[in-house]
Coordinates of C-alpha atoms in Angstrom, one line a residue:
Chain A
M29 CA 38.9 -12.2 21.0
N30 CA 40.6 -9.2 22.7
E31 CA 40.4 -7.9 19.0
V32 CA 36.6 -7.2 19.6
P33 CA 36.2 -3.7 19.8
Q34 CA 34.5 -2.2 22.7
D35 CA 33.6 1.3 21.9
P36 CA 30.8 2.5 23.3
K37 CA 28.2 4.4 21.5
N38 CA 26.9 6.7 24.2
F39 CA 24.0 7.6 21.7
K40 CA 20.3 7.2 22.0
G41 CA 20.6 4.2 24.7
A42 CA 22.4 2.2 22.3
D43 CA 24.8 1.1 24.8
K44 CA 21.9 -0.7 26.8
V45 CA 22.7 -3.7 24.4
K46 CA 25.8 -5.3 24.0
K47 CA 25.6 -7.4 20.9
L48 CA 26.9 -10.8 20.2
M49 CA 29.6 -10.9 18.0
Y50 CA 31.7 -13.9 16.7
A51 CA 35.5 -14.1 16.9
V52 CA 38.5 -16.7 17.6
D53 CA 39.8 -17.1 20.8
K54 CA 43.8 -18.0 21.0
D55 CA 43.2 -21.4 20.1
G56 CA 41.8 -20.3 16.2
K57 CA 38.4 -21.5 18.2
Y58 CA 35.0 -19.4 17.4
T59 CA 33.0 -18.3 20.1
G60 CA 30.3 -15.1 21.0
V61 CA 31.8 -12.3 22.7
N62 CA 30.1 -9.4 23.6
S63 CA 30.6 -6.1 22.2
A64 CA 29.8 -2.6 23.1
G65 CA 30.3 -1.4 20.2
W66 CA 32.8 -0.4 17.3
E67 CA 33.9 2.7 16.1
A68 CA 33.1 2.4 12.5
E69 CA 29.6 1.5 13.0
N70 CA 29.3 4.3 15.7
T71 CA 29.8 6.4 13.2
A72 CA 27.6 5.4 10.7
T73 CA 24.7 5.3 13.4
R74 CA 25.3 8.9 14.4
Q75 CA 25.4 9.9 10.9
V76 CA 22.0 8.5 9.8
W77 CA 20.6 9.9 12.9
D78 CA 22.4 13.4 12.5
D79 CA 20.6 13.7 9.0
V80 CA 17.5 12.7 10.9
D81 CA 17.7 15.7 13.5
E82 CA 18.8 18.2 10.8
A83 CA 16.0 17.4 8.2
L84 CA 13.7 17.9 11.7
A85 CA 15.3 21.3 12.9
A86 CA 14.5 22.4 9.1
T87 CA 10.6 21.0 9.0
E88 CA 10.3 22.5 12.7
A89 CA 11.4 26.2 11.0
Q90 CA 8.9 25.7 8.4
V91 CA 6.0 24.8 10.5
K92 CA 6.8 27.8 12.5
A93 CA 7.0 29.7 9.7
G94 CA 3.3 28.6 8.7
E95 CA 4.7 27.3 5.0
I96 CA 4.2 23.4 6.1
S97 CA 2.0 21.5 8.7
P98 CA 2.7 19.5 11.4
V99 CA 1.8 16.7 9.6
A100 CA 4.8 16.9 7.8
Y101 CA 6.9 17.6 11.1
Y102 CA 5.5 14.6 13.0
M103 CA 5.8 12.3 10.1
Q104 CA 9.3 12.9 10.1
K105 CA 9.8 12.4 13.8
S106 CA 8.6 9.3 13.3
L107 CA 11.0 8.2 10.7
M108 CA 8.3 7.6 7.8
D109 CA 8.0 9.2 4.4
I110 CA 5.1 9.9 2.9
A111 CA 4.3 6.6 1.3
L112 CA 4.7 4.8 4.4
L113 CA 2.7 7.4 6.3
A114 CA 0.2 7.3 3.7
K115 CA -0.4 3.7 4.0
Y116 CA -0.7 4.0 8.0
V117 CA -3.3 6.8 7.7
G118 CA -4.9 4.7 4.9
K119 CA -4.9 7.6 2.6
W120 CA -3.7 8.2 -0.7
Q121 CA 0.2 9.6 -0.9
W122 CA -1.6 13.3 -2.5
Q123 CA -4.0 13.3 0.0
V124 CA -1.4 13.1 2.7
K125 CA 0.4 16.0 0.8
R126 CA -2.2 18.3 0.8
H127 CA -2.5 17.7 4.4
M128 CA 0.5 19.1 4.8
K129 CA -0.8 22.4 3.3
P130 CA -1.4 24.5 6.5
G131 CA -4.4 25.8 4.9
V132 CA -5.7 22.1 4.3
F133 CA -4.7 21.1 7.5
S134 CA -6.6 23.6 9.8
K135 CA -9.9 22.3 8.2
L136 CA -9.1 18.4 8.8
S137 CA -11.9 16.8 10.3
T138 CA -11.5 15.4 14.1
K139 CA -11.7 12.0 12.8
M140 CA -8.7 12.4 10.4
L141 CA -6.9 14.8 13.0
E142 CA -7.2 11.6 15.6
K143 CA -6.3 9.4 12.7
Y144 CA -2.9 11.1 12.1
A145 CA -2.6 11.9 16.1
S146 CA -2.9 7.9 16.7
V147 CA -0.3 6.9 13.9
F148 CA 2.2 9.5 15.8
N149 CA 1.9 8.2 19.1
I150 CA 0.6 11.8 20.3
T151 CA -2.7 13.9 21.1
V152 CA -5.0 15.5 18.9
Q153 CA -3.8 18.7 20.8
E154 CA -0.4 18.3 20.5
L155 CA -0.5 17.9 16.8
Q156 CA -2.7 21.0 16.6
S157 CA -0.9 22.9 18.5
F158 CA 2.7 22.0 17.3
G159 CA 4.6 25.6 16.1
K160 CA 2.2 27.8 17.6
Chain B
M8 CA 0.8 -29.3 27.1
S9 CA 4.1 -28.8 27.4
T10 CA 5.4 -27.2 30.7
K11 CA 9.3 -27.2 30.2
Q12 CA 10.7 -23.7 31.1
F13 CA 11.9 -21.8 27.9
Q14 CA 15.8 -20.9 27.9
H15 CA 16.8 -17.8 26.3
F16 CA 20.5 -17.7 24.9
Q17 CA 21.8 -14.4 23.0
H18 CA 22.8 -14.7 19.8
A19 CA 24.1 -12.0 16.6
H20 CA 21.3 -12.2 14.2
C21 CA 17.4 -12.5 14.9
E22 CA 16.2 -14.9 12.7
S23 CA 19.3 -17.7 13.3
G24 CA 18.7 -17.0 16.9
V25 CA 14.9 -17.6 17.1
T26 CA 15.7 -20.7 14.8
S27 CA 18.1 -22.1 17.6
N28 CA 16.4 -21.3 20.7
L29 CA 12.9 -22.5 19.4
L30 CA 14.6 -25.7 18.3
R31 CA 16.7 -26.0 21.2
H32 CA 13.3 -25.8 23.0
E33 CA 12.3 -28.8 21.0
G34 CA 15.8 -30.4 22.7
I35 CA 17.4 -30.0 19.1
E36 CA 21.0 -29.0 20.2
I37 CA 21.7 -26.5 17.1
S38 CA 23.9 -23.5 17.8
E39 CA 23.3 -20.5 15.8
P40 CA 26.3 -21.1 13.7
L41 CA 24.7 -23.9 12.7
A42 CA 20.9 -22.6 12.1
F43 CA 22.6 -20.1 9.9
G44 CA 24.9 -22.2 7.6
I45 CA 22.0 -25.1 7.5
G46 CA 19.6 -22.0 6.6
A47 CA 22.1 -21.0 4.0
G48 CA 22.0 -17.5 5.3
L49 CA 25.3 -15.8 3.9
F50 CA 24.5 -13.3 0.8
F51 CA 24.9 -10.3 -0.4
A52 CA 22.6 -7.9 -2.6
H53 CA 22.9 -4.4 -3.8
M54 CA 19.9 -2.9 -5.3
P55 CA 20.4 0.7 -6.4
F56 CA 17.2 0.6 -8.0
I57 CA 15.4 0.1 -4.6
K58 CA 16.1 2.9 -2.2
V59 CA 15.6 2.2 1.8
S60 CA 15.5 5.6 3.7
G61 CA 17.6 7.4 0.6
A62 CA 20.1 4.8 -0.2
P63 CA 20.4 1.6 -2.3
G64 CA 19.5 -1.5 -0.8
T65 CA 21.9 -3.4 0.4
S66 CA 21.9 -6.6 2.1
F67 CA 24.7 -9.3 3.5
R68 CA 22.1 -12.1 4.0
S69 CA 19.2 -14.0 2.5
L70 CA 15.8 -13.3 2.2
P71 CA 14.1 -12.7 5.6
G72 CA 12.3 -16.2 6.3
S73 CA 14.1 -18.5 4.1
I74 CA 16.8 -19.5 7.4
F75 CA 13.8 -20.8 9.5
K76 CA 12.4 -22.5 6.4
R77 CA 15.4 -24.4 5.2
V78 CA 16.5 -25.8 8.4
T79 CA 13.1 -26.8 9.7
K80 CA 12.7 -28.6 6.1
S81 CA 16.5 -30.1 6.2
L82 CA 16.0 -31.4 9.5
G83 CA 12.5 -33.0 8.8
I84 CA 10.9 -30.7 11.5
E85 CA 7.0 -29.9 11.2
V86 CA 6.1 -26.7 11.7
H87 CA 3.3 -24.4 11.4
T88 CA 3.5 -20.8 9.8
Q89 CA 0.2 -18.6 9.5
R90 CA -0.6 -14.9 8.1
F91 CA -3.5 -12.6 9.3
G92 CA -6.3 -10.3 8.1
S93 CA -6.4 -8.5 11.2
P94 CA -3.8 -7.6 14.6
Q95 CA -7.2 -9.2 16.7
K96 CA -7.2 -12.4 15.1
A97 CA -3.6 -12.6 15.1
M98 CA -3.2 -11.7 18.8
V99 CA -6.3 -14.8 19.4
A100 CA -4.3 -17.2 17.4
L101 CA -0.9 -16.3 19.6
D102 CA -2.7 -16.7 22.8
E103 CA -3.9 -20.2 21.8
V104 CA -0.3 -21.3 21.5
L105 CA 1.1 -19.5 24.0
D106 CA -1.6 -21.5 26.7
T107 CA -0.6 -25.0 25.4
G108 CA 3.1 -23.6 26.3
K109 CA 4.1 -23.5 23.1
P110 CA 6.8 -20.6 22.1
V111 CA 6.0 -19.0 18.9
G112 CA 8.0 -17.3 16.7
M113 CA 7.2 -13.6 15.1
L114 CA 7.7 -11.4 12.7
S115 CA 8.0 -7.9 13.8
S116 CA 9.2 -4.0 13.0
V117 CA 11.9 -2.9 15.6
Y118 CA 10.5 0.5 15.5
Y119 CA 7.2 -0.3 17.4
L120 CA 9.5 -2.6 19.9
P121 CA 9.8 -0.3 22.9
Y122 CA 12.3 -2.3 24.7
L123 CA 14.8 -1.6 22.4
P124 CA 16.8 1.4 22.7
E125 CA 16.1 4.3 20.5
A126 CA 19.2 4.1 17.9
F127 CA 18.6 0.9 16.6
R128 CA 14.4 1.7 16.0
F129 CA 13.9 2.3 12.6
H130 CA 11.0 1.1 10.1
F131 CA 12.6 -2.7 9.7
N132 CA 9.7 -4.9 9.3
A133 CA 11.5 -8.2 9.2
H134 CA 12.9 -8.6 13.0
N135 CA 12.3 -12.2 14.1
L136 CA 11.4 -12.4 18.1
I137 CA 9.9 -15.2 20.2
S138 CA 6.8 -14.9 22.7
Y139 CA 7.1 -17.9 25.4
G140 CA 4.3 -16.9 27.4
R141 CA 1.8 -14.1 28.5
Q142 CA 0.8 -13.1 32.1
D143 CA -1.1 -9.6 33.5
G144 CA -1.6 -8.3 30.0
L145 CA 2.3 -8.5 29.0
Y146 CA 3.9 -10.9 26.9
N147 CA 7.1 -12.5 27.7
I148 CA 9.4 -11.8 25.0
S149 CA 12.6 -13.7 23.8
D150 CA 14.4 -11.1 21.5
P151 CA 17.4 -13.3 20.4
V152 CA 19.8 -10.0 20.0
L153 CA 19.2 -9.0 23.8
E154 CA 21.1 -10.6 26.6
E155 CA 18.2 -11.2 28.8
V156 CA 14.4 -11.7 28.2
T157 CA 12.1 -9.2 28.4
T158 CA 8.2 -8.4 28.1
I159 CA 6.0 -6.4 25.7
S160 CA 2.2 -5.0 26.0
Y161 CA -0.4 -6.3 24.1
D162 CA -1.1 -2.9 22.0
D163 CA 2.6 -2.6 21.1
L164 CA 3.1 -6.0 20.3
A165 CA 0.1 -6.1 17.8
K166 CA 1.6 -2.9 16.9
A167 CA 4.8 -4.3 15.7
R168 CA 3.3 -7.4 14.2
F169 CA 0.9 -5.4 12.0
A170 CA 3.5 -2.6 10.9
K171 CA 3.0 -1.2 7.3
G172 CA 5.7 -0.7 4.5
T173 CA 7.5 -3.6 3.0
P174 CA 7.2 -6.3 3.7
E175 CA 4.6 -6.1 5.8
P176 CA 4.5 -8.7 8.4
R177 CA 0.2 -9.3 8.5
G178 CA 1.2 -11.0 12.0
F179 CA 3.4 -13.9 10.7
M180 CA 3.8 -16.2 13.5
Y181 CA 5.4 -19.9 13.3
Y182 CA 6.2 -22.5 15.8
V183 CA 7.3 -26.2 15.8
K184 CA 4.6 -29.0 15.7
N185 CA 6.4 -31.9 15.4
A186 CA 10.4 -32.6 15.8
P187 CA 11.7 -36.2 15.0
A188 CA 14.1 -37.9 17.8
D189 CA 16.3 -38.4 15.1
I190 CA 18.4 -35.3 13.8
D191 CA 20.9 -35.9 10.9
F192 CA 22.7 -32.7 11.0
K193 CA 25.5 -34.2 8.3
K194 CA 23.3 -34.4 5.4
A195 CA 21.7 -30.6 6.2
I196 CA 25.3 -29.3 6.7
E197 CA 26.0 -30.4 3.0
K198 CA 22.6 -29.5 1.5
G199 CA 23.3 -25.6 3.4
I200 CA 26.9 -25.4 2.0
K201 CA 25.5 -26.4 -1.5
K202 CA 22.8 -24.2 -2.0
N203 CA 24.7 -21.3 0.1
C204 CA 27.3 -21.4 -2.6
Y205 CA 24.5 -21.6 -5.4
L206 CA 23.3 -18.2 -3.6
M207 CA 26.5 -16.4 -3.9
L208 CA 27.8 -17.6 -7.4
S209 CA 24.6 -18.3 -9.8
P210 CA 22.4 -15.6 -9.8
P211 CA 23.3 -14.3 -13.7
L212 CA 22.4 -10.7 -12.7
P213 CA 24.8 -7.7 -11.2
W214 CA 22.7 -7.1 -8.1
F215 CA 23.2 -10.6 -6.0
G216 CA 25.5 -12.8 -4.6
V217 CA 29.5 -12.1 -5.5
N218 CA 28.4 -10.2 -9.1
A219 CA 27.2 -7.6 -6.5
I220 CA 30.2 -7.2 -4.5
F221 CA 32.0 -6.5 -8.0
H222 CA 28.9 -4.2 -8.5
L223 CA 29.3 -2.1 -5.6
A224 CA 33.1 -1.9 -5.9
K225 CA 32.8 -0.4 -9.3
K226 CA 29.7 2.2 -8.1
I227 CA 31.9 3.2 -5.0
K228 CA 34.5 4.5 -7.4
Q229 CA 32.1 6.3 -9.3
Y230 CA 30.7 8.0 -6.2
P231 CA 32.7 11.1 -6.2
A232 CA 31.8 11.8 -9.8
K233 CA 28.0 11.3 -9.5
L234 CA 27.0 12.0 -6.0
T235 CA 27.2 15.2 -3.7
P236 CA 29.6 14.6 -0.9
R237 CA 26.4 14.1 1.8
K238 CA 25.2 11.8 -0.5
A239 CA 27.9 9.5 -0.8
Q240 CA 28.2 9.7 2.9
L241 CA 24.9 8.6 3.2
Y242 CA 25.3 5.5 0.8
L243 CA 28.4 4.6 2.9
G244 CA 26.7 4.9 6.2
N245 CA 24.2 2.5 4.9
I246 CA 26.6 -0.1 3.9
I247 CA 28.5 -0.2 6.9
R248 CA 25.3 -0.3 9.3
M249 CA 23.6 -3.5 7.3
Q250 CA 27.1 -4.5 7.2
E251 CA 27.9 -3.9 11.2
E252 CA 25.1 -2.8 12.9
I253 CA 22.2 -4.8 12.1
G254 CA 23.0 -7.9 14.2
T255 CA 25.5 -9.9 11.8
G256 CA 27.6 -10.8 14.4
G257 CA 30.4 -8.9 12.6
A258 CA 31.9 -8.4 8.8
G259 CA 28.3 -8.8 7.4
F260 CA 27.8 -12.1 8.8
R261 CA 31.1 -13.5 7.4
F262 CA 32.3 -14.5 11.1
L263 CA 29.1 -16.4 11.3
Y264 CA 29.3 -18.5 8.4
A265 CA 33.4 -19.0 9.3
A266 CA 31.8 -20.3 12.7
F267 CA 29.1 -22.6 11.1
L268 CA 32.4 -23.6 9.1
Q269 CA 34.3 -24.6 11.8
E270 CA 31.4 -26.4 13.8
A271 CA 30.7 -28.6 10.4
S272 CA 34.2 -29.8 10.2
E273 CA 33.8 -31.0 13.6
I274 CA 30.6 -32.6 13.3
L275 CA 31.9 -34.0 9.7
Q276 CA 35.1 -34.7 10.9
R277 CA 36.3 -32.7 7.7
D278 CA 39.8 -30.8 8.3
D279 CA 39.0 -28.9 4.8
L280 CA 36.4 -26.9 6.3
K281 CA 38.1 -26.1 8.9
G282 CA 40.2 -24.8 6.2
F283 CA 37.7 -23.1 4.5
A284 CA 36.5 -21.5 7.9
E285 CA 40.1 -20.0 8.6
E286 CA 40.0 -18.4 4.8
L287 CA 36.8 -17.0 5.7
T288 CA 38.0 -15.4 8.8
A289 CA 40.4 -13.6 6.8
I290 CA 38.1 -12.6 4.3
G291 CA 35.9 -11.0 7.1
D292 CA 39.0 -9.0 8.2
E293 CA 39.1 -7.3 5.0
W294 CA 35.3 -6.5 4.9
R295 CA 36.2 -5.0 8.7
N296 CA 38.8 -3.1 6.9
F297 CA 36.5 -1.6 4.2
A298 CA 33.8 -0.2 7.0
Y299 CA 36.6 1.0 9.0
S300 CA 37.7 3.0 6.4
A301 CA 34.6 4.0 4.9
A302 CA 33.8 5.2 8.3
R303 CA 37.2 7.4 8.2
L304 CA 35.9 8.6 5.0
M305 CA 32.8 9.6 6.1
K306 CA 34.4 11.4 9.2
E307 CA 36.4 13.7 6.9
R308 CA 33.4 14.8 5.9
K309 CA 35.3 15.7 2.4
S310 CA 35.4 13.5 -0.8
D311 CA 39.1 13.2 -2.3
L312 CA 38.9 10.9 -5.4
V313 CA 41.9 8.7 -4.4
S314 CA 40.1 7.6 -1.1
Y315 CA 37.2 6.4 -2.9
D316 CA 39.5 4.5 -5.1
E317 CA 41.2 2.9 -2.5
L318 CA 37.7 1.8 -0.6
S319 CA 36.7 0.6 -4.5
A320 CA 39.8 -1.6 -4.3
L321 CA 39.3 -3.2 -0.9
L322 CA 35.9 -4.0 -2.1
Y323 CA 37.0 -5.8 -5.3
S324 CA 39.4 -7.6 -3.2
C325 CA 36.7 -9.1 -0.9
A326 CA 34.8 -9.8 -4.1
V327 CA 37.5 -11.5 -5.9
K328 CA 38.4 -13.7 -2.8
E329 CA 34.9 -14.5 -2.3
K330 CA 34.3 -15.8 -6.0
D331 CA 37.2 -17.7 -5.5
F332 CA 36.0 -19.2 -1.8
F333 CA 32.5 -20.3 -3.0
K334 CA 33.9 -21.6 -6.2
R335 CA 36.0 -24.0 -4.2
L336 CA 33.5 -24.4 -1.5
D337 CA 31.0 -25.7 -4.7
Q338 CA 33.6 -28.2 -5.6
L339 CA 33.9 -29.9 -2.7
K340 CA 33.3 -33.8 -2.9
W341 CA 30.7 -35.3 -0.2

């Protein structure tokens, strides 16, 4: 039981949860033990989030340079891909891709903008002003 | 109308945890390991043709929903399950059952559960939880992976139950209608073990059961030649997360299943099962060793051929041992 790793993650609130692990005690009997985390698992968790943050920073720069619309940024921030976002806003994937062109985005209807904003859990104002 | 107070117990895994908590509410003393084993929850799948956030789909457990289904069927428990066409209908139906005092199990997306830490909130749509009541617009939630009960708002719960993607929960909910007074664990344990051996040994395809462990061992050997270092890291990271992070009780459910075999040996008074439990614990340690080595390889941020070969060998050893393990478990006389 003392072999159950207790390595805190110190990462995005993960330490709020102490997961239950199964381990054998000194008599060889299985019991549940709470664990703060494990180094190996923490490495994997961090790596996947590092990837997300890196991609997000790159997209933010692209939005600011006027190469891509805020839809692309908030899609990544919401951990979605085009297929998933298309399902949420009820559009085809090619339509969502088009909405990522700044020129097309600036002409989107209020209704469409509201749809995106609601899926991203932000206001239309936030969506439109991002990167400006 | 039942007025029995709902009792929350923390568990390692969401589905076996919900199953145990729902049945305990009906007075059936079933631990999480027992639910997991009777439900034949252990599995391995590696499907390179399905990409989940950019990495090949890997799973250490059987299909979502199968544990609850098998456990209730094996024990002769009558359940109600239902999907819905709209969030409104799904929430009305939930309210109706809750107001009779019955706890209700549901499928949800972890991304839309604000009470979970951000680190765990991805678009994973097959998370099980229980609501056991509602008041002042909030739902009482028993999430088996948490130490304590919590609450969630109507809007968040509706969103989580109607998340899009694969699979789509479509408001799926389930509850116990009737439980028999006599529960025969013995027959159910035998059935569960047989089923699990079948799942691990029988699929004639390289992507499922022990075959898939061999398959992944082969793939990992090729990572340095076929993938960019970054991709290889992403792939390894995904395997570790599926094995350890996503509520498995350690070693990709191997420890949980070993705990089941140990409990089964007591219920059935069979020492041979105890031996199997010890063996699986040792195999689980090898899986942990694999994850530990994989994480070290990721951290060093360089992919030298030797390390991937070693990693592949560690996994190959797990595959050989699990194949032998389940073959012998399958030959048990009942």
